[in-house]
mmCIF file of C-alpha atoms and ligand atoms in Angstrom:
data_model
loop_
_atom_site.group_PDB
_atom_site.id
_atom_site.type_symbol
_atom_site.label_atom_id
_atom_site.label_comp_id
_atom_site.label_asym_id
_atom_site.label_seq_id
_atom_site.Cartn_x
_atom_site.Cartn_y
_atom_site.Cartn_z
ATOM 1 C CA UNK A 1046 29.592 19.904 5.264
ATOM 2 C CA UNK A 1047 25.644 19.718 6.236
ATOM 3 C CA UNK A 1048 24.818 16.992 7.959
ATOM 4 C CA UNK A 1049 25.343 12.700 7.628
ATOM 5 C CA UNK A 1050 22.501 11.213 5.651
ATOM 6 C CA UNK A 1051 23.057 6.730 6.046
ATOM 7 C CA UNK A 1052 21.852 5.833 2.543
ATOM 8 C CA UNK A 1053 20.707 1.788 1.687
ATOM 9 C CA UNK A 1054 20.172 1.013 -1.496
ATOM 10 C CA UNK A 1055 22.159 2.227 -4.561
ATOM 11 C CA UNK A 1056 20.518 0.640 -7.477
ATOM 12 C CA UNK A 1057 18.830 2.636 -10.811
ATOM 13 C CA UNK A 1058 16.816 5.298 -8.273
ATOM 14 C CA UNK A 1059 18.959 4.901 -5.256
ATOM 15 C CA UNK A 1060 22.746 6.072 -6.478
ATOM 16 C CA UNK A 1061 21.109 8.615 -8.492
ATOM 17 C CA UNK A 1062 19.339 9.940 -5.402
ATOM 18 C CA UNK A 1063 22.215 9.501 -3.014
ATOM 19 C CA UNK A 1064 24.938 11.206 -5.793
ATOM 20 C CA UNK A 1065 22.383 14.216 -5.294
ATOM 21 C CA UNK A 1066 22.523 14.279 -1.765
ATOM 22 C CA UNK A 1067 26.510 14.568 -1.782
ATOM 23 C CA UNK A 1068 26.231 17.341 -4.570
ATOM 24 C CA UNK A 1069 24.574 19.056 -2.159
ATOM 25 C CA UNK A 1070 26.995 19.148 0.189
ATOM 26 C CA UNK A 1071 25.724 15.777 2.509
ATOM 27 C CA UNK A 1072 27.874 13.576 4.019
ATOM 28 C CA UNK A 1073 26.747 10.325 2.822
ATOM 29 C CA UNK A 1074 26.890 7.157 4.380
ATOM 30 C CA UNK A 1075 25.912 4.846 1.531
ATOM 31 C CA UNK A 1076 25.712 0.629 1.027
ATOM 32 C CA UNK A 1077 24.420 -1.926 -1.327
ATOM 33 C CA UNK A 1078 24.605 -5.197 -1.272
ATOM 34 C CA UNK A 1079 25.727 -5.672 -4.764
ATOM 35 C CA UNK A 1080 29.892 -4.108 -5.111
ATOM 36 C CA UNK A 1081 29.079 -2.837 -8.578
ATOM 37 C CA UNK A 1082 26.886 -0.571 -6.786
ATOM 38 C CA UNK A 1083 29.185 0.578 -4.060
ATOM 39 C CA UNK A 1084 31.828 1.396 -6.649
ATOM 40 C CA UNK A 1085 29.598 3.499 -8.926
ATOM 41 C CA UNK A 1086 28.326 5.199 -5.478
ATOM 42 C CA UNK A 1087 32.209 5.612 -4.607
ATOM 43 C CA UNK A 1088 32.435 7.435 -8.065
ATOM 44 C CA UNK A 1089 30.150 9.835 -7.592
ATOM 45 C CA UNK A 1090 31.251 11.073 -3.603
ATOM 46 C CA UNK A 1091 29.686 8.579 -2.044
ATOM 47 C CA UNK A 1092 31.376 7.586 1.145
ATOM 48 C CA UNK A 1093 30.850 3.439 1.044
ATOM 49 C CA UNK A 1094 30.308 1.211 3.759
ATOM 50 C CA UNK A 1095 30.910 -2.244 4.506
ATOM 51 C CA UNK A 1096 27.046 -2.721 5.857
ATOM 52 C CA UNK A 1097 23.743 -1.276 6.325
ATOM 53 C CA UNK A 1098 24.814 -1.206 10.201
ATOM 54 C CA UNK A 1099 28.268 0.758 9.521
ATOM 55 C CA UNK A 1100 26.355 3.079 7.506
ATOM 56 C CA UNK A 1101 23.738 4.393 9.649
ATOM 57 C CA UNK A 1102 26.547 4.823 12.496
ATOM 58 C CA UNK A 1103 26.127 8.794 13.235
ATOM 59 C CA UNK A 1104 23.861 9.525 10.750
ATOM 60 C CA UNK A 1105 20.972 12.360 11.506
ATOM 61 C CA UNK A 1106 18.780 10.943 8.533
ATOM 62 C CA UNK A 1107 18.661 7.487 7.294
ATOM 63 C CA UNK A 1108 17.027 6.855 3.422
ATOM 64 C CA UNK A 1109 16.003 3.186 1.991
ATOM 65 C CA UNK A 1110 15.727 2.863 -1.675
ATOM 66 C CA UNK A 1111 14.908 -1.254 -1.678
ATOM 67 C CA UNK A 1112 12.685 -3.339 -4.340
ATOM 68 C CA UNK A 1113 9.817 -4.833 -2.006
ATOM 69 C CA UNK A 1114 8.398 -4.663 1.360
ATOM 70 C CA UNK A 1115 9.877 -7.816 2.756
ATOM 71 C CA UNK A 1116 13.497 -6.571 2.319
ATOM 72 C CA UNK A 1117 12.773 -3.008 3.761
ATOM 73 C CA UNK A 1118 11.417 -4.882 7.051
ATOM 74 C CA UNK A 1119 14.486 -7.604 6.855
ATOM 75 C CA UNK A 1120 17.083 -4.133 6.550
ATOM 76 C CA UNK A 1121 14.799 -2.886 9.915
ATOM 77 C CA UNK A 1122 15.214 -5.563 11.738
ATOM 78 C CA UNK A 1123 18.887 -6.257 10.777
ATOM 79 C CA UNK A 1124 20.358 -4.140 13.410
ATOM 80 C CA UNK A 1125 20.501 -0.864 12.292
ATOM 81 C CA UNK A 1126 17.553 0.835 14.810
ATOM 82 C CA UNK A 1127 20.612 -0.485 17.288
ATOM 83 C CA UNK A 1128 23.352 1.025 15.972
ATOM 84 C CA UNK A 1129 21.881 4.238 14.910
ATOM 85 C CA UNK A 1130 21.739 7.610 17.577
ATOM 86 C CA UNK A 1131 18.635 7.719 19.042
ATOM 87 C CA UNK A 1132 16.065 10.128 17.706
ATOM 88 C CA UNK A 1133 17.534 9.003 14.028
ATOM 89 C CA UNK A 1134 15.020 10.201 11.225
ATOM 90 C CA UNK A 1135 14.422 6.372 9.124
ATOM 91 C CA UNK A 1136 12.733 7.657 5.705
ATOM 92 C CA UNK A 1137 12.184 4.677 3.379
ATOM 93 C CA UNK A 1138 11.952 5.757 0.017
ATOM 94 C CA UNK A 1139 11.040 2.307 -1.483
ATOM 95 C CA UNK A 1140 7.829 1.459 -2.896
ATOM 96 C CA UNK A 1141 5.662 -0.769 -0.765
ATOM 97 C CA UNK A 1142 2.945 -2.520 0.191
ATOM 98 C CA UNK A 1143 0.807 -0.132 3.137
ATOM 99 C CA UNK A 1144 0.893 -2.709 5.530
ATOM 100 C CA UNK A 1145 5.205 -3.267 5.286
ATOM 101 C CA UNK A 1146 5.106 0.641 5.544
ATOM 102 C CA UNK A 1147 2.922 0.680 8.780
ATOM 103 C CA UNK A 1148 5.278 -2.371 10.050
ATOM 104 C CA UNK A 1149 8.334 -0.455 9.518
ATOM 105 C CA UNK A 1150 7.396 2.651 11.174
ATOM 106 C CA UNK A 1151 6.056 0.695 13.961
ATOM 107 C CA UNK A 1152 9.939 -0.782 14.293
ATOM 108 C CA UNK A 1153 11.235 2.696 14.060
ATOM 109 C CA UNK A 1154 9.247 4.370 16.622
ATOM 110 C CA UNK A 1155 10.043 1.410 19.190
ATOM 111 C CA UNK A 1156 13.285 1.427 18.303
ATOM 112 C CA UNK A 1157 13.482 5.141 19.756
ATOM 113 C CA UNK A 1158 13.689 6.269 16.019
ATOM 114 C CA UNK A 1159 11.696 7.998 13.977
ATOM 115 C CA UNK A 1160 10.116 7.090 10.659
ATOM 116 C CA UNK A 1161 8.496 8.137 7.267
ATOM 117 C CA UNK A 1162 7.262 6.440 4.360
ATOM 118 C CA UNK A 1163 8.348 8.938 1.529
ATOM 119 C CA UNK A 1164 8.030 6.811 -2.392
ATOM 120 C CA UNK A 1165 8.604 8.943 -5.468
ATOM 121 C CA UNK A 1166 7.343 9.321 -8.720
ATOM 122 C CA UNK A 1167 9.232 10.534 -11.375
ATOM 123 C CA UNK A 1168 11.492 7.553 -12.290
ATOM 124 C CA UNK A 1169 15.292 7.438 -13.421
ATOM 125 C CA UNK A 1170 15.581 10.380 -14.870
ATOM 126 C CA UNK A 1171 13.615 12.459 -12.346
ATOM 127 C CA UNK A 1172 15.883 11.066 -9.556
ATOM 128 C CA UNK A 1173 19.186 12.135 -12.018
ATOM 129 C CA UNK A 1174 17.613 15.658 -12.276
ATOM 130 C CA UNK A 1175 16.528 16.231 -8.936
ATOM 131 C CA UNK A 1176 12.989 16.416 -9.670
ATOM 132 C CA UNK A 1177 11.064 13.151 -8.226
ATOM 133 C CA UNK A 1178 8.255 13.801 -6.468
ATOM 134 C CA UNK A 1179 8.189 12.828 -2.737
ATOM 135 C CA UNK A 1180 4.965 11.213 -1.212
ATOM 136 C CA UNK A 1181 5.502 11.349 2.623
ATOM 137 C CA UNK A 1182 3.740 9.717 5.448
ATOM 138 C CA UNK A 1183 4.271 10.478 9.233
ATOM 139 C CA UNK A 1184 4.108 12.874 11.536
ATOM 140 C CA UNK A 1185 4.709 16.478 10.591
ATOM 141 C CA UNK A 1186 7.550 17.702 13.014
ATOM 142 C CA UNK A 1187 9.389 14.636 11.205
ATOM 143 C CA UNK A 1188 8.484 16.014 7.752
ATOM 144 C CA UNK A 1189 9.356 19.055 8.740
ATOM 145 C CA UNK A 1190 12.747 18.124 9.365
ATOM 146 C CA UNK A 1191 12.816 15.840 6.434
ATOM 147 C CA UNK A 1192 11.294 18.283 3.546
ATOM 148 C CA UNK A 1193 14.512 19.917 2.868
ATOM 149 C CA UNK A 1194 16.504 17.082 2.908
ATOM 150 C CA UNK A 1195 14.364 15.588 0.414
ATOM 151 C CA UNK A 1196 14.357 18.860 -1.912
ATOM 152 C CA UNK A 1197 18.317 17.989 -3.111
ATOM 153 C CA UNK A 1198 16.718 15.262 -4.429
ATOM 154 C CA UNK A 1199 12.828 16.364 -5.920
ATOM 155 C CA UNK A 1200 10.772 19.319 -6.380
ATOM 156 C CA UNK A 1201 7.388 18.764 -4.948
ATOM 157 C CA UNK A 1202 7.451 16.912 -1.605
ATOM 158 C CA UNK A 1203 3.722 16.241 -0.244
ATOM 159 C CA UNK A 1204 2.919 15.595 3.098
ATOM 160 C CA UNK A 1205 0.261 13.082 2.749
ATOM 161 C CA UNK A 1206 -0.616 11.963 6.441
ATOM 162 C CA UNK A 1207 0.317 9.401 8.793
ATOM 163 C CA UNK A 1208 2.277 6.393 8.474
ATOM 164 C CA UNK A 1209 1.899 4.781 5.226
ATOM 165 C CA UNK A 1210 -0.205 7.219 3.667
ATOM 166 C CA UNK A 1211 3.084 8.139 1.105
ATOM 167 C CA UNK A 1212 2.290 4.666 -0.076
ATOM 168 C CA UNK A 1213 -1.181 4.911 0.076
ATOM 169 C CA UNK A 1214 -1.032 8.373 -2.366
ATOM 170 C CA UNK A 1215 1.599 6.423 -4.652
ATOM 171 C CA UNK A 1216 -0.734 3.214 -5.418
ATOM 172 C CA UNK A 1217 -3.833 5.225 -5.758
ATOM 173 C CA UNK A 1218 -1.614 7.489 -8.493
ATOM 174 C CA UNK A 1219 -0.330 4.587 -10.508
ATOM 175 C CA UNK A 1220 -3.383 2.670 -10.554
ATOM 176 C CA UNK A 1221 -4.708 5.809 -12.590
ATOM 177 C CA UNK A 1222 -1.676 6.026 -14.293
ATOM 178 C CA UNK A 1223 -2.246 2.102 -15.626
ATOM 179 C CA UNK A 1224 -5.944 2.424 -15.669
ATOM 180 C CA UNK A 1225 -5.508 5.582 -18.084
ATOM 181 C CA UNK A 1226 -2.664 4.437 -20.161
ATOM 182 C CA UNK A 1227 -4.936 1.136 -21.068
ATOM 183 C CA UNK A 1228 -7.871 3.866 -21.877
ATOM 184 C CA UNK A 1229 -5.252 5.680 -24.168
ATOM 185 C CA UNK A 1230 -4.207 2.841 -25.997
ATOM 186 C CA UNK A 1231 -7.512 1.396 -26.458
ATOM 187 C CA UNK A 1232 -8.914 4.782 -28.164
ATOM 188 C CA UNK A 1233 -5.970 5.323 -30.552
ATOM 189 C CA UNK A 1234 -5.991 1.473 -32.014
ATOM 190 C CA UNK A 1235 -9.907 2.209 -32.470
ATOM 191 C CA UNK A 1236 -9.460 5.270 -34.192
ATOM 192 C CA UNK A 1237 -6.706 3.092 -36.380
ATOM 193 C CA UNK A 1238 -9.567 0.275 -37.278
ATOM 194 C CA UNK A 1239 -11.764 3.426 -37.868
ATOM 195 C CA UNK A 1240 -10.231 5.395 -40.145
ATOM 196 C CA UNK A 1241 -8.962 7.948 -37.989
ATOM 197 C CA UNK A 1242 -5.341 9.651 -37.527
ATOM 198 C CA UNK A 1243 -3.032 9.320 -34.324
ATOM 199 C CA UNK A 1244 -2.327 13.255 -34.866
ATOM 200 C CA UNK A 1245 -6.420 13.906 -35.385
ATOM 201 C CA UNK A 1246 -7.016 12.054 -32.509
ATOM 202 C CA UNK A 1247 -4.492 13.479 -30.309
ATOM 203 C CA UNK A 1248 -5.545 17.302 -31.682
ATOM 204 C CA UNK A 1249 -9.433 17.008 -30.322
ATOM 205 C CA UNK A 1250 -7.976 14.977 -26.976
ATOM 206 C CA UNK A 1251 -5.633 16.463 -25.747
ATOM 207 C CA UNK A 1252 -7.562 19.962 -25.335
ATOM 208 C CA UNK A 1253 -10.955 17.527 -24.663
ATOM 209 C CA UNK A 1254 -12.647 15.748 -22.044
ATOM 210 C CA UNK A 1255 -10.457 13.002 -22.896
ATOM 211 C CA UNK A 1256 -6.920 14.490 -22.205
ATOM 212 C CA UNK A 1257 -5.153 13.095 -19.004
ATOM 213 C CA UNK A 1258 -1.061 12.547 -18.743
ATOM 214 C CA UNK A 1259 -1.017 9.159 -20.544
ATOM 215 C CA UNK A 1260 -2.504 11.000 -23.694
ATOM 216 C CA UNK A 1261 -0.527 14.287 -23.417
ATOM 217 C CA UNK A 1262 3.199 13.793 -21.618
ATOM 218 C CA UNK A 1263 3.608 9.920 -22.301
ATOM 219 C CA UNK A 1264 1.479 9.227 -25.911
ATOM 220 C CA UNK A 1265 1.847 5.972 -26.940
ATOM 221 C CA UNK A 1266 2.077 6.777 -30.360
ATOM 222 C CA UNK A 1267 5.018 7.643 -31.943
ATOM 223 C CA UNK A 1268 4.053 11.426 -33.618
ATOM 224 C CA UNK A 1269 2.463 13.605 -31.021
ATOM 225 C CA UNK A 1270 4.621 13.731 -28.279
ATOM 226 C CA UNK A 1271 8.119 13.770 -29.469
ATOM 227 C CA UNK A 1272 9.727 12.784 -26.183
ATOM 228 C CA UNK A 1273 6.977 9.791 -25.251
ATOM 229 C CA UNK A 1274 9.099 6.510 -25.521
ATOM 230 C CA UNK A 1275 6.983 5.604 -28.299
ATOM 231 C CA UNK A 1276 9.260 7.430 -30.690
ATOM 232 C CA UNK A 1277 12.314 5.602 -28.965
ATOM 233 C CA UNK A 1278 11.015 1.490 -29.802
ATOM 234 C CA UNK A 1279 9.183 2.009 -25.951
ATOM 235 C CA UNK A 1280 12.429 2.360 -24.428
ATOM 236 C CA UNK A 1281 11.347 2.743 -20.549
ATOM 237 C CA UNK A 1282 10.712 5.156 -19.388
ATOM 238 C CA UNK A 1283 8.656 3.597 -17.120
ATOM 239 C CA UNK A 1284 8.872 -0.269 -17.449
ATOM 240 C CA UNK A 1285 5.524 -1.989 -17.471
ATOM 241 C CA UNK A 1286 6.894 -4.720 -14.524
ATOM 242 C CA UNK A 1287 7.229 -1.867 -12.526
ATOM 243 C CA UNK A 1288 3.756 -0.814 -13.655
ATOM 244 C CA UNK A 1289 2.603 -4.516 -12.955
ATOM 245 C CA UNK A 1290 4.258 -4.259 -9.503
ATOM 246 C CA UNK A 1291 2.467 -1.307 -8.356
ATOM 247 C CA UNK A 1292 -0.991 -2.398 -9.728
ATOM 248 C CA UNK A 1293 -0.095 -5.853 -7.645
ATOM 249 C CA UNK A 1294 -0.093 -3.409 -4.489
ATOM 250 C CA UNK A 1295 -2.830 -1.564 -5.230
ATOM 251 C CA UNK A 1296 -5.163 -4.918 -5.649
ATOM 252 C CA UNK A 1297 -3.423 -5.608 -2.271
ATOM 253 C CA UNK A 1298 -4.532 -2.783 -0.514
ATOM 254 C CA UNK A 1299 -8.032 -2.592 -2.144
ATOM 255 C CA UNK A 1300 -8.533 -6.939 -1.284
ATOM 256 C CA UNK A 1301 -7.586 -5.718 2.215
ATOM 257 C CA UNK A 1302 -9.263 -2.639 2.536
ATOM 258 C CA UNK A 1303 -12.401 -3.872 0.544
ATOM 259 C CA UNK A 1304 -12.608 -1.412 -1.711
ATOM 260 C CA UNK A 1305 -13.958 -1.788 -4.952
ATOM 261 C CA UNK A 1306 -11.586 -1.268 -7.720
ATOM 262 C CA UNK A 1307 -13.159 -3.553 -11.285
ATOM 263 C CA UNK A 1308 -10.791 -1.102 -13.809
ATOM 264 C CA UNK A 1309 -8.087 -1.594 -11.511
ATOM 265 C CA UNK A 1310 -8.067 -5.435 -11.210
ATOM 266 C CA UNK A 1311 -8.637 -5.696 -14.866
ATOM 267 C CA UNK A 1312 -5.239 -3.228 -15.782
ATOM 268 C CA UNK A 1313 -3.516 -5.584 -13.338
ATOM 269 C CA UNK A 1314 -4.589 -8.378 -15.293
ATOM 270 C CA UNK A 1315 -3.988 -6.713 -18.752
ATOM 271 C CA UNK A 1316 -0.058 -5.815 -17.271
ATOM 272 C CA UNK A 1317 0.097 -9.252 -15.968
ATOM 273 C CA UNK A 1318 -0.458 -11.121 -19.184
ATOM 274 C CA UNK A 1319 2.115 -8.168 -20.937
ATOM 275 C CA UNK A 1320 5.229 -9.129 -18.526
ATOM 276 C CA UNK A 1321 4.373 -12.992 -19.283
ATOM 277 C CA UNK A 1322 4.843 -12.339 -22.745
ATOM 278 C CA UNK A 1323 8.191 -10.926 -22.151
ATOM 279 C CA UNK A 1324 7.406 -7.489 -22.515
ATOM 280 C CA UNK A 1325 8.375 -6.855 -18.603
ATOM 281 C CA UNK A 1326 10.956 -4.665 -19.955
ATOM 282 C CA UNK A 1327 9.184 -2.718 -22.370
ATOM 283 C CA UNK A 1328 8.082 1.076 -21.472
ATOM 284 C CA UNK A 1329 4.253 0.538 -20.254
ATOM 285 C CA UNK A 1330 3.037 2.348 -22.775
ATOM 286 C CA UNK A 1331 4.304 -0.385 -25.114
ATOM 287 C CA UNK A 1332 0.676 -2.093 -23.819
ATOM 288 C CA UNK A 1333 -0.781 -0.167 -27.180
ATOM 289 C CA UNK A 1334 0.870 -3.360 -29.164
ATOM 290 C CA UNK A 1335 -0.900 -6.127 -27.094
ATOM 291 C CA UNK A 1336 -4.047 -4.214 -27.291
ATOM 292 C CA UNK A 1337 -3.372 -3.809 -31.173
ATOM 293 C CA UNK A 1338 -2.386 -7.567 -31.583
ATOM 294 C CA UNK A 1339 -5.332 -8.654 -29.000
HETATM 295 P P1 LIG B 61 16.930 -1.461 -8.190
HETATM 296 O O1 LIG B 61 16.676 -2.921 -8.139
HETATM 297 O O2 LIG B 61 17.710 -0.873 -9.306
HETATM 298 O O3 LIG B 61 17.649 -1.002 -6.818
HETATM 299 C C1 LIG B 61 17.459 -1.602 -5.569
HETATM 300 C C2 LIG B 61 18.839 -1.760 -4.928
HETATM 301 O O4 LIG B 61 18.694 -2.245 -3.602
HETATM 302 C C3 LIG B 61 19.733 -2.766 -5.680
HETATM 303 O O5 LIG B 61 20.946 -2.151 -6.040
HETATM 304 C C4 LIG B 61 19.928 -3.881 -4.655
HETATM 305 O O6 LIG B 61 21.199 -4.495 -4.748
HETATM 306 C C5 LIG B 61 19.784 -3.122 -3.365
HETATM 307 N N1 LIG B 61 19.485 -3.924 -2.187
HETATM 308 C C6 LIG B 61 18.568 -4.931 -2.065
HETATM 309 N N2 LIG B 61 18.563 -5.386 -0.779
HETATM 310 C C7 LIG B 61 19.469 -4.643 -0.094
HETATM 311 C C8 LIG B 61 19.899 -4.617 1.252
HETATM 312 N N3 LIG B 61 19.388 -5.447 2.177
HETATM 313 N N4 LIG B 61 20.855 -3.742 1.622
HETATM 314 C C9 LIG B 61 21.394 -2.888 0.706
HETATM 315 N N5 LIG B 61 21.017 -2.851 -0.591
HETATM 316 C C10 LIG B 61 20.058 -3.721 -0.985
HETATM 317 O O7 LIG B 61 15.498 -0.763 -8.085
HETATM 318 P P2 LIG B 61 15.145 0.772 -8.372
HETATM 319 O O8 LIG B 61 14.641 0.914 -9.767
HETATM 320 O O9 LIG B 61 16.260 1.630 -7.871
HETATM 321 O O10 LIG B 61 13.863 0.937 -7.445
HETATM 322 C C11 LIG B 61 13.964 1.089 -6.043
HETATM 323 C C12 LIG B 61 12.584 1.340 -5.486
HETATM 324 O O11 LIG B 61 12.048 2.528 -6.079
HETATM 325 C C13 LIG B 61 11.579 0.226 -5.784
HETATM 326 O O12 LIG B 61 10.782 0.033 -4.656
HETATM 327 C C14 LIG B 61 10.806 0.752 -6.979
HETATM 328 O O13 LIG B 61 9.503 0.219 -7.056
HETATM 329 C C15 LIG B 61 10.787 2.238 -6.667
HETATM 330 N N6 LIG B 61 10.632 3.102 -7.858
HETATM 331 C C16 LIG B 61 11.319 2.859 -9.001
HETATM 332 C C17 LIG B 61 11.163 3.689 -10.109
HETATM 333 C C18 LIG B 61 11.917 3.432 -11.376
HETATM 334 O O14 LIG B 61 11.560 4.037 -12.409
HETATM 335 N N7 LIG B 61 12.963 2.625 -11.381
HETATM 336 C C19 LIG B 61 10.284 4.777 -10.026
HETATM 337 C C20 LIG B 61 9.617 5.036 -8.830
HETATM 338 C C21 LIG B 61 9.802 4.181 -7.754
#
């Protein structure tokens, strides 16, 4: 048995993540507050935990998979840089706001821990295959010691730079990711009002100036791309309130930082109005509708 690995958080990226880690031959130390959780963790050899605190108890690595900011600093202060061996590695996985991130290694480090910021990309189905892609801030001995901890569970893990810089590389990526998926739609319901084919379009594109990722692995089109979530009624996928929540921190973090980001406000917007209309738990690429209807 390799080492214990404390694991909080066991939701659609968490158990996924954690079921990984035991696969590979971890001893992990898992909780959620929700028991449905804890039992489908249990399921898939997952040693569960009455509490965060019990389940950081003589771990050597500690991994967060939470929904927001505020609940990744209420799990740090809740006890658990107490109960934990000194020297503990803390690598939230969640993704944040920069600032939370920053606040939370802060915590660690006084705590006589130490801490990383590490978010993914890749989604459900990249955390079931072992293929997310980590995003890591702190210090290098710590990613070091982290990287191959984190390769059970993805297949590219960057070091990005110093505390909250994970985040930092995440927000920067989806805002693109939104930006360009907006840019994707827009051209396509043109070309419709225009005369011109989704598969015509998509030929000249995709080997073009105009080809990025939304275009060529995610087409919001049903046709091109057989395995976009266009040709499955924009079954996520990606859902476009996650999309929303990650433009949300990117306006954050440009308001604070005062950077200039016009496309980026506006995408937040444009996702913003989307989840109003119920669409929260559409794929994001579903966005091609409301542009069509707009
Ligand atoms: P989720 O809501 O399915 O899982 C979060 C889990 O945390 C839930 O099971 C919840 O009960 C649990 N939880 C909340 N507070 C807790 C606490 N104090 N102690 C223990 N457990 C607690 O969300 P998810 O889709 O797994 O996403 C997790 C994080 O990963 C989010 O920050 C999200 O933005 C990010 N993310 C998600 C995706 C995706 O496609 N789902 C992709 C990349 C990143």
């Amino acid at each position: 048995m390799k080492e214990t690995i404390g694991f909080i958080g066991l939701g659609n990226m968490g158990l996924p993540m954690a079921a990984n880690l035991a696969k590979a031959g971890y001893d992990v130390q898992g909780f959620d507050v929700v028991p449905a959780a804890n039992e489908a963790g249990a399921r898939l050899g997952i040693t569960v935990r009455p509490s965060a605190v019990e389940a950081v108890k003589g771990a050597a690595i500690v991994i967060s998979m939470l929904p927001n900011g505020k609940l990744v600093l209420e799990l740090y202060k809740s006890g658990i840089l107490q109960a934990a061996r000194a020297g503990t590695l803390f690598i939230d996985s969640s993704t944040i706001d920069i600032e939370s991130a920053r606040a939370a290694a802060v915590l660690a480090v006084e705590g006589g821990m130490n801490n990383l910021d590490a978010p993914v990309s890749g989604g459900v189905g990249g955390a079931a295959a072992g293929t997310l892609t980590f995003m890591v801030g702190g210090g290098a001995e710590d990613f070091a010691r982290a990287k191959p901890v984190l390769e059970a569970m993805g297949r590219r893990i960057v070091h990005c730079g110093d505390a909250g810089a994970g985040q930092a590389a995440k927000i920067c990526n989806n805002m693109i990711l939104g930006i360009s998926m907006i840019a994707v739609g827009e051209a396509f319901v043109l070309a419709e009002k225009v005369g011109l084919s989704h598969q015509a379009l998509y030929d000249v594109a995709s080997t073009a100036s105009g080809q990025c990722w939304s275009l060529t692995s995610y087409c919001p089109v049903p046709g091109p791309v057989p395995t976009s979530p266009a040709n499955n009624a924009y079954k996520p996928g990606f859902a476009a309130a996650l999309m929303l929540k990650d433009l949300r921190l990117a306006q954050e973090a440009a308001a604070a930082a005062g950077a200039s980001t016009a496309l980026g406000k506006h995408a937040a917007e444009i996702y913003e109005n989307f989840v109003a209309a119920g669409q929260g738990g559409v794929d994001f690429s579903g966005i091609i509708n409301a542009i069509r209807n707009g």
